[in-house]
Coordinates of C-alpha atoms in Angstrom, one line a residue:
X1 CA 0.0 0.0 0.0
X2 CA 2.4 2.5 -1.2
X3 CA 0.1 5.9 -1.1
X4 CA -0.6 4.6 2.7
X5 CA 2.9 3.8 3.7
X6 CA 4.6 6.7 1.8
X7 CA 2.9 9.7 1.6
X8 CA 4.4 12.8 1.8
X9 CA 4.2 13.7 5.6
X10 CA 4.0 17.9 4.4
X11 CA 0.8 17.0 2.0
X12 CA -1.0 14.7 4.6
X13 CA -0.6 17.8 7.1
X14 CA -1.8 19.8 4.4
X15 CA -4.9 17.4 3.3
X16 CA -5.5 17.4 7.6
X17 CA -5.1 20.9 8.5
X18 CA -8.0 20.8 11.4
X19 CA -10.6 23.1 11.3
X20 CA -13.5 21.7 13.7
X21 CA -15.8 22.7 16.3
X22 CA -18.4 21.9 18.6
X23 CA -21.6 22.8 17.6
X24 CA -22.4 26.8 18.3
X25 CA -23.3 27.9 21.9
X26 CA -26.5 27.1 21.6
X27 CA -25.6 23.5 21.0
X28 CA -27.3 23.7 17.7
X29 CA -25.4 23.6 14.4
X30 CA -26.3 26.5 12.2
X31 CA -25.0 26.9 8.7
X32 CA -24.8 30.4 7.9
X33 CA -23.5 32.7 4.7
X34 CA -21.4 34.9 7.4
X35 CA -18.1 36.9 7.8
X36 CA -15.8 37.0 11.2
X37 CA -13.0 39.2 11.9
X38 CA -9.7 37.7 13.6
X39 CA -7.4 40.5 14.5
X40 CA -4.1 40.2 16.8
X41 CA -0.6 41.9 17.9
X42 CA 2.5 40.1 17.2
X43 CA 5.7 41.1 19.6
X44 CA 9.2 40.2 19.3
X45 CA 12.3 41.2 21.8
X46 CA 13.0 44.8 20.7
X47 CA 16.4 43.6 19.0
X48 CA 14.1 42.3 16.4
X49 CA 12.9 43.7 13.3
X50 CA 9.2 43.6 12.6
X51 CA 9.4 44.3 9.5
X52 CA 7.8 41.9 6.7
X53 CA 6.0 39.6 9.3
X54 CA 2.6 37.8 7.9
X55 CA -0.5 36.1 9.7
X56 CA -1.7 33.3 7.5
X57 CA -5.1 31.2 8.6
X58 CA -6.7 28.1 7.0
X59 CA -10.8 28.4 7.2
X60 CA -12.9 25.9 6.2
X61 CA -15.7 26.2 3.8
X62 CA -17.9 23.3 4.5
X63 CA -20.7 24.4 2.2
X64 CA -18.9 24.8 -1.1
X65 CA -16.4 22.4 -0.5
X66 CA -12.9 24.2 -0.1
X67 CA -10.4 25.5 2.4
X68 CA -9.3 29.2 1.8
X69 CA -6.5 31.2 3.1
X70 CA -5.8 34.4 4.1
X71 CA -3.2 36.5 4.9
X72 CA -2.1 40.0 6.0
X73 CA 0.9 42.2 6.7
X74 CA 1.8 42.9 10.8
X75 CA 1.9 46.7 10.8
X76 CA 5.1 48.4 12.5
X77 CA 3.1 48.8 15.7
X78 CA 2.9 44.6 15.5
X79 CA -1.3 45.0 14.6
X80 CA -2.9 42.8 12.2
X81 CA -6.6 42.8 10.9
X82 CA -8.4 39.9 8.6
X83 CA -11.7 39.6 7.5
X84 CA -12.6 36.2 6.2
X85 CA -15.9 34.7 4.6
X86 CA -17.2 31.5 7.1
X87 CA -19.7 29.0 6.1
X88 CA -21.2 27.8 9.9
X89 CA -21.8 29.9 13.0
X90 CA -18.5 28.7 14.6
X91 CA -14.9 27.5 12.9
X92 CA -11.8 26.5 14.4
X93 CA -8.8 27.5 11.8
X94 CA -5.4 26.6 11.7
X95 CA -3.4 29.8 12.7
X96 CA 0.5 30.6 11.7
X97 CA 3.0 33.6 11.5
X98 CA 6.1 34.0 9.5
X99 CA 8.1 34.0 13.0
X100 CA 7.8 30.8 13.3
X101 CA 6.0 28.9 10.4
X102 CA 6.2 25.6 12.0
X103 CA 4.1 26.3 14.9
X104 CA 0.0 26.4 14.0
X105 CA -2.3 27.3 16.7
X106 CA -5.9 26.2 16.8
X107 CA -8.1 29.0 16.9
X108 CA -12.1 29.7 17.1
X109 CA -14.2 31.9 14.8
X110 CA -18.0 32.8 15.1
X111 CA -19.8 34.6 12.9
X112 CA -20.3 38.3 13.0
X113 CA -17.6 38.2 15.9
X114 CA -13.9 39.3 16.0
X115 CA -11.4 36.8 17.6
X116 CA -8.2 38.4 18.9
X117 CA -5.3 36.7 19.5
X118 CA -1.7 38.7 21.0
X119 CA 1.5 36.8 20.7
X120 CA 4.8 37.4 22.7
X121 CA 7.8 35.2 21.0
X122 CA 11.0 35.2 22.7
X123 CA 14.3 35.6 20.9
X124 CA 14.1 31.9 19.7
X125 CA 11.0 32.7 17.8
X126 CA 8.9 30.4 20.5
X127 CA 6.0 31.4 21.9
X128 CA 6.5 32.6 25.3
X129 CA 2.8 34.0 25.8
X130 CA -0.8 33.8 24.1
X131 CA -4.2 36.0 25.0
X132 CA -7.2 35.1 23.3
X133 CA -10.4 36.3 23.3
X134 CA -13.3 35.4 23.6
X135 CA -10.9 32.3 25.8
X136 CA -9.8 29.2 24.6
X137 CA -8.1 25.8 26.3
X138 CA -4.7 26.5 26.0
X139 CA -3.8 22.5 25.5
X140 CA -6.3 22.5 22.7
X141 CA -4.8 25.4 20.5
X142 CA -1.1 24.2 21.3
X143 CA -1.5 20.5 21.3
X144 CA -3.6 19.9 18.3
X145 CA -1.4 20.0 15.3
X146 CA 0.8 18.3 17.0
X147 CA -1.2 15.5 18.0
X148 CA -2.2 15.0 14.2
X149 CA 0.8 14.8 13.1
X150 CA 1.6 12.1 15.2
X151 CA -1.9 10.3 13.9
X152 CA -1.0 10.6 10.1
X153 CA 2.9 9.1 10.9
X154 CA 0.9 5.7 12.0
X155 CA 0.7 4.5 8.5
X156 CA 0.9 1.2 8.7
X157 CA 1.1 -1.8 11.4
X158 CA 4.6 -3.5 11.0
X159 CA 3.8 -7.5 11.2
X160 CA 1.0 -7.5 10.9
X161 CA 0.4 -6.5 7.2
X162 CA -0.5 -9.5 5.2
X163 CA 1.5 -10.0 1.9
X164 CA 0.3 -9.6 -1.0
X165 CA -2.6 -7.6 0.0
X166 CA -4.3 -8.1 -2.6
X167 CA -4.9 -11.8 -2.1
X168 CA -6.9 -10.8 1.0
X169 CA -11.1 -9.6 0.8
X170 CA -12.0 -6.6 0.5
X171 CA -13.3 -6.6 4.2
X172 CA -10.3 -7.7 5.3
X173 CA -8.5 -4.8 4.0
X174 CA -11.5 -2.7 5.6
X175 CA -10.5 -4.7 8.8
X176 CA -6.8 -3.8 8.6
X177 CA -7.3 -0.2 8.1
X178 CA -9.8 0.0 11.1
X179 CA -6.2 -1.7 13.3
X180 CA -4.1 1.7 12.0
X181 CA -7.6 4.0 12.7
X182 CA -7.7 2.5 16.6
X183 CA -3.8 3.1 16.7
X184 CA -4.2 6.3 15.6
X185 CA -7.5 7.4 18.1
X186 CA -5.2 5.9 20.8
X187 CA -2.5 8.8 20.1
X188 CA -5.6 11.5 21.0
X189 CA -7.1 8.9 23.5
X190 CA -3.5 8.7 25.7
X191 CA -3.1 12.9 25.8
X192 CA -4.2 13.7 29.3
X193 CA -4.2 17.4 28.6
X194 CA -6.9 18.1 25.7
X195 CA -10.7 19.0 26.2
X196 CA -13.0 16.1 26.1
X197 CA -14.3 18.2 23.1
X198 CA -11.0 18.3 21.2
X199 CA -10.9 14.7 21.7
X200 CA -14.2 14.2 20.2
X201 CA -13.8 16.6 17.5
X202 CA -9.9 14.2 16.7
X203 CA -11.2 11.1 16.9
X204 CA -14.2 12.0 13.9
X205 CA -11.1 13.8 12.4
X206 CA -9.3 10.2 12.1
X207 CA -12.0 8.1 11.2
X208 CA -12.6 10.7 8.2
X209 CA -9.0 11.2 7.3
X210 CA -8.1 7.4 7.3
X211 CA -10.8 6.1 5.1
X212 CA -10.7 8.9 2.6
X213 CA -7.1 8.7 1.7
X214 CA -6.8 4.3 2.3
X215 CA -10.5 2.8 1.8
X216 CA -11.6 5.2 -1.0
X217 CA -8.5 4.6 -2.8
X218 CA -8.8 1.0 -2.8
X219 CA -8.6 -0.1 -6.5
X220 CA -5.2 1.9 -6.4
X221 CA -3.7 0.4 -3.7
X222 CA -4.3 -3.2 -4.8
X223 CA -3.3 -2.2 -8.3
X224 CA -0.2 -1.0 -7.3
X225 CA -0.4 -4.3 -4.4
X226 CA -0.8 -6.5 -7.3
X227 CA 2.0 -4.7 -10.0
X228 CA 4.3 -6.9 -7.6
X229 CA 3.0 -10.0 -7.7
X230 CA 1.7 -10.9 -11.7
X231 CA 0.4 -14.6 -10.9
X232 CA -2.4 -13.4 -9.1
X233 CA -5.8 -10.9 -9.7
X234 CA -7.2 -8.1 -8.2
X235 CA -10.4 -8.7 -6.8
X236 CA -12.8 -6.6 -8.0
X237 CA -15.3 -4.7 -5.7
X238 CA -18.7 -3.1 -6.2
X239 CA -21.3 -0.6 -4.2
X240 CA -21.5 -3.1 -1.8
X241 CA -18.0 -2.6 -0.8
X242 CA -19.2 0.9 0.8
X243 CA -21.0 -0.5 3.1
X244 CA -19.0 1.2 5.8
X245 CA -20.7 4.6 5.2
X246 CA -23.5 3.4 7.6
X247 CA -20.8 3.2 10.5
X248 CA -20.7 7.2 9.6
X249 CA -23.5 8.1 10.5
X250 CA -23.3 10.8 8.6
X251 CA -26.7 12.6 9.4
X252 CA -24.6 14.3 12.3
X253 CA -24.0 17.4 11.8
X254 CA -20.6 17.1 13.9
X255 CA -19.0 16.1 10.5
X256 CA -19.7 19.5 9.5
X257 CA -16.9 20.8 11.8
X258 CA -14.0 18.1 10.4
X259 CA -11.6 19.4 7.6
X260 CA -11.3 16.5 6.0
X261 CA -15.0 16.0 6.0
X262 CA -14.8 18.3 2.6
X263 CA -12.5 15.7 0.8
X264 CA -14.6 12.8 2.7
X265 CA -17.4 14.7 0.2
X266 CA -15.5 14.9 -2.7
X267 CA -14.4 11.0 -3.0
X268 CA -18.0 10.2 -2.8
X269 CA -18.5 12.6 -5.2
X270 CA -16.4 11.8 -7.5
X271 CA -15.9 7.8 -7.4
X272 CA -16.3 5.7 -10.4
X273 CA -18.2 3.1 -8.7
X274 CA -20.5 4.8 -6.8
X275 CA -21.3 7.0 -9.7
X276 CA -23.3 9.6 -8.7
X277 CA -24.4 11.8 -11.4
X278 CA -23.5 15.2 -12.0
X279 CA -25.9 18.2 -10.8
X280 CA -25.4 19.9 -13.6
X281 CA -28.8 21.8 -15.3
X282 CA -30.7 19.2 -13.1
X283 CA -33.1 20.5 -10.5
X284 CA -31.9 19.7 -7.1
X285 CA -35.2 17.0 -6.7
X286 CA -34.4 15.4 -9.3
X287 CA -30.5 15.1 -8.3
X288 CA -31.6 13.6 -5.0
X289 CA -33.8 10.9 -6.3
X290 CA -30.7 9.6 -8.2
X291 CA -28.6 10.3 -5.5
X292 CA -30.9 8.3 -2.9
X293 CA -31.0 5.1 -5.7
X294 CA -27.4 5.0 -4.9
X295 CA -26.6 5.7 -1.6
X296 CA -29.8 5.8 1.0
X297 CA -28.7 1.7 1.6
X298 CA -25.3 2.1 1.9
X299 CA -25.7 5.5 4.4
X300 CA -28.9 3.3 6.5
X301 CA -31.2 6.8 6.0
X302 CA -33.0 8.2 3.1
X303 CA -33.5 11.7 4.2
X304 CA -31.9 14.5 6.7
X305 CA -29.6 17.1 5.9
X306 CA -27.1 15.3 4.9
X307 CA -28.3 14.8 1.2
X308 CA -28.7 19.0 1.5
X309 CA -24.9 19.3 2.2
X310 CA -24.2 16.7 -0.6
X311 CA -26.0 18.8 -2.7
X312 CA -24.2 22.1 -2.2
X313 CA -20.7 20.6 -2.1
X314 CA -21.8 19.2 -5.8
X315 CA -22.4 22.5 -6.7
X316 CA -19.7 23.7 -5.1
X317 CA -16.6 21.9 -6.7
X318 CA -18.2 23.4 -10.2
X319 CA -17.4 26.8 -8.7
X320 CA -14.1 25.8 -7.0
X321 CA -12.6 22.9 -9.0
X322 CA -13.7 24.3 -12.5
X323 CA -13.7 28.3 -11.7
X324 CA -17.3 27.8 -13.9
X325 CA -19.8 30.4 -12.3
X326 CA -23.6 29.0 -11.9
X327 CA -25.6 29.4 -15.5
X328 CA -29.0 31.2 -15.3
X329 CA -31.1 27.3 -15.2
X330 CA -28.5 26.6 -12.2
X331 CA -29.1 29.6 -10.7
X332 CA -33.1 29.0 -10.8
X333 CA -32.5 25.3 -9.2
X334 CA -30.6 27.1 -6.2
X335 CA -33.4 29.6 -5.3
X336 CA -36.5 27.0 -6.0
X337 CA -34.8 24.3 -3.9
X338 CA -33.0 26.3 -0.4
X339 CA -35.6 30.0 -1.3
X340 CA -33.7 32.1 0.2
X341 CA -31.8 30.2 2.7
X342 CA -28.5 29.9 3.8
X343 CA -26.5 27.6 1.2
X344 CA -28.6 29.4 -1.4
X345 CA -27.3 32.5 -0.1
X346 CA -23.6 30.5 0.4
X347 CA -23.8 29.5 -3.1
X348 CA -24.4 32.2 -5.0
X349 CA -22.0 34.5 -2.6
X350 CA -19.0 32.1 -4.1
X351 CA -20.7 32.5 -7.4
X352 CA -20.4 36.2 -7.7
X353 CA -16.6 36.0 -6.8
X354 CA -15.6 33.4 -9.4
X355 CA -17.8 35.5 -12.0
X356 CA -15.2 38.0 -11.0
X357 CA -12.3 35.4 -11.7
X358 CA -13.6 34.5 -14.8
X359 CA -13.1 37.5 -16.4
X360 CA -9.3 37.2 -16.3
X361 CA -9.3 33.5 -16.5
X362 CA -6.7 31.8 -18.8
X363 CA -7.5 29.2 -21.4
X364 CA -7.3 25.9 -21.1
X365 CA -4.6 24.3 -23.6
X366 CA -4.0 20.2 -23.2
X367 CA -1.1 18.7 -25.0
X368 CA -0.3 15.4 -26.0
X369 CA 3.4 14.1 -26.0
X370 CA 2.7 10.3 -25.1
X371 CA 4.9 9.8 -28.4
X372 CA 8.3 11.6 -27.0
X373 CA 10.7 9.8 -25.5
X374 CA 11.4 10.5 -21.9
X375 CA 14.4 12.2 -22.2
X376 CA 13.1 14.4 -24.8
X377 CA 10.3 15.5 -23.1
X378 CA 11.7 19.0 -21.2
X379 CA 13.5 19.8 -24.6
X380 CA 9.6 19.7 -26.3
X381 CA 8.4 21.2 -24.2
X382 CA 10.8 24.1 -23.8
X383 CA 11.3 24.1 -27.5
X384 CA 7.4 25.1 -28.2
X385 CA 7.7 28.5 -26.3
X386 CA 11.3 29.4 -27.0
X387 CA 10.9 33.1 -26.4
X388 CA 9.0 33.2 -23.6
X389 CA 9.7 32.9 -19.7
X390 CA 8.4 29.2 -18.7
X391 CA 7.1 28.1 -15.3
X392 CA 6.8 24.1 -15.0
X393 CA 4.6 23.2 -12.5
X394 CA 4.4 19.3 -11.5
X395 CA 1.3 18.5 -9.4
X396 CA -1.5 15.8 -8.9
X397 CA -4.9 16.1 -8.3
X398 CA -4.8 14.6 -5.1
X399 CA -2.1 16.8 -3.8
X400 CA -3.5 19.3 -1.4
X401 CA -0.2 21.2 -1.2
X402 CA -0.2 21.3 -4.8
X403 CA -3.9 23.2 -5.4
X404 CA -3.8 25.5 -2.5
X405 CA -0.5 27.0 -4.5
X406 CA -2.7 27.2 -7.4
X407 CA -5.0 29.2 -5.9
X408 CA -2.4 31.0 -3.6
X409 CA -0.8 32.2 -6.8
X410 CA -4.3 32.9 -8.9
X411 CA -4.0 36.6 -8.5
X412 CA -0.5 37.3 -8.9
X413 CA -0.5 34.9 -12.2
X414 CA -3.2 37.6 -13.6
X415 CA -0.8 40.0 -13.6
X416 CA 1.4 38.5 -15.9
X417 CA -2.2 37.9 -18.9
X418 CA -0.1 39.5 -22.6
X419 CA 3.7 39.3 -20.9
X420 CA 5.9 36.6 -22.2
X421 CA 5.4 34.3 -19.8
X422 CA 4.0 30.6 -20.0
X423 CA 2.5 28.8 -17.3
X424 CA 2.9 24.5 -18.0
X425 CA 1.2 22.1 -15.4
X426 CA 2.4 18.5 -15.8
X427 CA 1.2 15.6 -13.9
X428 CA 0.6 11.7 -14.5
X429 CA -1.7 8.6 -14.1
X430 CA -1.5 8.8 -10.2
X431 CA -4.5 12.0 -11.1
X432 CA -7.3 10.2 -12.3
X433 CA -8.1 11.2 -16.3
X434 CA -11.7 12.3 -15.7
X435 CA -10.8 14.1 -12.4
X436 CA -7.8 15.8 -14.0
X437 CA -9.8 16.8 -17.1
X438 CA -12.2 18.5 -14.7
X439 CA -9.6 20.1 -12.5
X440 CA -8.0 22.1 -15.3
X441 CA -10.6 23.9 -16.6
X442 CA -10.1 25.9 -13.0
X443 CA -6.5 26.4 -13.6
X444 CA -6.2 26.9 -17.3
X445 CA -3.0 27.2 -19.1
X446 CA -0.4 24.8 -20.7
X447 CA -0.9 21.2 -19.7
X448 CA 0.6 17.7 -20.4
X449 CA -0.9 14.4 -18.8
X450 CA 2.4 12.3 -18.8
X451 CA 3.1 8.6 -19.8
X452 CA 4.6 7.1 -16.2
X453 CA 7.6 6.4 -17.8
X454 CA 8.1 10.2 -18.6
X455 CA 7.0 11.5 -15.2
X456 CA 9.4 9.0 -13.6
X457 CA 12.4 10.4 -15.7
X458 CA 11.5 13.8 -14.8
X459 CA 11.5 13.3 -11.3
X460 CA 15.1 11.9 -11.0
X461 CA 16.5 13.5 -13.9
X462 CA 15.9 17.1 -11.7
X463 CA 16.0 15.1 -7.9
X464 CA 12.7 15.8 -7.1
X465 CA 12.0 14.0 -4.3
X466 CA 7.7 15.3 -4.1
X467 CA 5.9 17.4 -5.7
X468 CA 4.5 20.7 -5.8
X469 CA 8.2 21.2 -7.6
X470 CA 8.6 23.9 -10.2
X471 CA 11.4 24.2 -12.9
X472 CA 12.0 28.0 -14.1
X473 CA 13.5 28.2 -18.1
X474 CA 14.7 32.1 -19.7
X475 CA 13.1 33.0 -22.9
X476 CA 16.3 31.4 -24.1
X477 CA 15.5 28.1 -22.8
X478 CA 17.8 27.9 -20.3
X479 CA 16.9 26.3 -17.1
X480 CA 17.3 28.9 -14.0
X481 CA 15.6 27.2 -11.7
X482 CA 14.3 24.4 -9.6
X483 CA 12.7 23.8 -5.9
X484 CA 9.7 21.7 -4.3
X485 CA 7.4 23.3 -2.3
X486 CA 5.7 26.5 -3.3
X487 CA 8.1 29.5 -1.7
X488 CA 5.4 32.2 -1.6
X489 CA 3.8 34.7 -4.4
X490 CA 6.5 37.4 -4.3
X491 CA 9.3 35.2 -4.2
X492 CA 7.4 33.4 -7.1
X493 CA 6.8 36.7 -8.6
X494 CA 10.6 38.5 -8.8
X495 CA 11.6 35.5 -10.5
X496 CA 9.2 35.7 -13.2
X497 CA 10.0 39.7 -13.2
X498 CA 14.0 39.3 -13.4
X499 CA 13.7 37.0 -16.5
X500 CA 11.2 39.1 -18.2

């Protein structure tokens, strides 16, 4: 299971960023098209310069599906301001500053509040005092990250792994998997100094996490299971195999409040055996009758707002995985099914910002060099916009790290629409065809979808060891650069500007 054993421990933080919550004071979960302000003071020993420090937060957008970021500029005074769109009455986000980028805080928004947070760092750059308000446990914003990260490095259970997997049923993969889950719950189970909430809010986190990136990727696994033992099969598994879902129970509205409930959403959104249809120009009735054919036995319910949620995030990753805005029939569909409720209000909020994206969107342009040898393939590629300043960017679509610097970047690519400059996205058969096709129409641009054989050679030909990495060529075609890991928008942006 090598996508289990080996992922990249920087993209699993990134796919399990935490942003959860009990339900709102009240105890009753509201979803809400609302704005919160988080505001703060950052202070450093007066040695140290304050100059070009940043705030960056993580909020979760249950609702349409996607987690956005934000960031501002500390002021010389230390004084920091951000106003940020949420999507439920209460959020917990993943706070960090540039003093110390390693450290994320857990941190509470409600809507139509302000949250302020004041930091005192000691000459280390460690945090040697926090004031919140309203309050928060301490434990809980400190410990949290940490405590996921040492979740995810339980990846698999040494000895106890059956070889080859593959051989082995279905449910007794689903059994194995559930042995790492209870290892991992027991991580958040031993801490003695979390809230009972946290705790509860962790071990849904878990259960979510683990089965989204193992079970849901099944057919992969024991593909890749199988590519090393050729006298046996893979065993082939139907809708049945998702019987699981009804251990969910996903009619709670606690699931709202996980992170990685929004990519729980999108595998079941987008998996080929499941296959549940697109929304599309179809009322939303009519969506949930199809819907409920397929799923109502596997979930154990047939109504609840659970099928509204599913609903919104379908509409949702049009507006965020496709940067399409709503047509005039979608549009109708919103308002006739939620009136003027909250998703509708939710949805079409998000629609009237991508309309705004669309305008400076860049065309889609897909290329096919399966024919090139490997070795050849840079020099094609290259060759073809000779003149120009080329960006490579090698990403999957299951690599969190990956989109969040497409979107990070979004903006500051605009700025470079009629300036010779080319932007080339290259990925490979890890990102699902029909997923990939869909995910470019967002990102627009150059793009290549290459042979394994090719990808391979690219990867150690430049010693890449994961990917986002990005390769940086003169209008002369000579290379100028290489690096993994997205290093920012201006850092991206004056090396653009110094070859242009």
């Amino acid at each position: 299971m090598t996508k289990l054993k080996g992922l990249n421990f920087l993209c699993i933080c990134c796919f399990l960023f935490l942003s959860s919550s009990k339900p709102s004071d009240d105890g009753v979960l509201n979803i809400v098209a609302g704005t919160a302000k988080i505001t703060g003071k950052i202070t450093r020993p007066n040695n140290t310069s304050k100059d070009n420090i940043y705030v960056k937060i993580t909020v979760p957008h249950q609702i349409t599906g996607e987690y956005v970021n934000y960031e501002a500029v500390v002021d010389q005074s230390g004084k920091f301001s951000i106003d940020v769109d949420v999507e439920t009455t209460v959020s917990l986000i993943r706070f960090h500053t540039s003093v110390n980028t390693d450290k994320a805080l857990l941190l509470k928004l409600k809507s139509g509040d302000v949250t302020q947070i004041d930091i005192v760092y000691n000459s280390d750059s460690d945090i040697e005092n926090i004031k919140v308000t309203p309050d928060m446990n301490k434990n809980d914003m400190d410990r949290c990250f940490n405590l996921i990260g040492e979740m995810i490095m339980i990846q698999t259970l040494p000895g106890k792994t059956p070889e080859p997997l593959h051989k082995m049923s279905p449910d007794y993969f689903l059994n194995y998997i559930n042995t790492i889950l209870s290892e991992r719950l027991a991580v958040v189970n031993n801490d003695t100094l979390i809230s009972k909430e946290l705790k509860e809010v962790l071990y849904n986190e878990a259960r979510l996490f683990t089965y989204r990136e193992a079970v849901f990727a099944y057919t992969g696994e024991m593909k890749e299971d199988h590519s090393k033992d050729k006298e046996s099969y893979v065993q082939k598994i139907d809708r049945s195999f998702y019987h699981f879902l009804k251990d969910f129970k996903l009619n709670n509205p606690q699931h709202l409040y996980a992170f990685s409930f929004l990519e729980f959403q999108g595998k079941i959104l987008q998996n080929e055996i499941l296959a549940l249809p697109k929304v599309g120009e179809s009322d939303v009735r009519s969506w949930l009758v199809q819907v409920k054919a397929i799923l109502s036995d596997l979930l154990g319910f047939n109504d609840g707002p659970y099928y509204d949620i599913l609903a919104a995030n379908a509409y949702g990753r049009q507006l965020t995985e496709e940067l399409r805005p709503f047509s005039e029939r979608q549009k109708e569909n919103i308002r006739n099914y939620w009136k003027d409720g909250e998703i509708a209000k939710i949805l079409l909020r998000k629609n009237q910002q991508i309309v705004e994206l669309d305008k400076s969107k860049w065309p889609v342009v897909v290329n096919d060099i399966s024919s090139i040898a490997d070795d050849k393939v840079m020099e094609t590629i290259a060759a073809k916009h000779k003149g120009k300043v080329v960006l490579i960017d090698l990403w999957a679509t299951w690599c969190v790290p990956c989109l969040n610097a497409m979107k990070e970047f979004r903006s500051t690519k605009n700025e470079f629409h009629d300036k010779d400059v080319v932007f080339v996205y290259l990925t490979n058969g890890s990102s699902p065809k029909e997923l990939w096709e869909e995910k470019i129409k967002g990102i627009g641009s150059e793009h290549y979808y290459l042979k394994d054989t090719q990808w391979k050679y690219m990867m150690e030909h430049f010693a890449f060891k994961g990917i986002p990495s990005y390769i940086l060529y003169n209008k002369d075609g000579a290379l100028i650069n290489k690096f993994t890991g997205f290093p920012g928008n201006d850092k991206v942006k004056k090396m653009i500007n110094d070859l242009l």
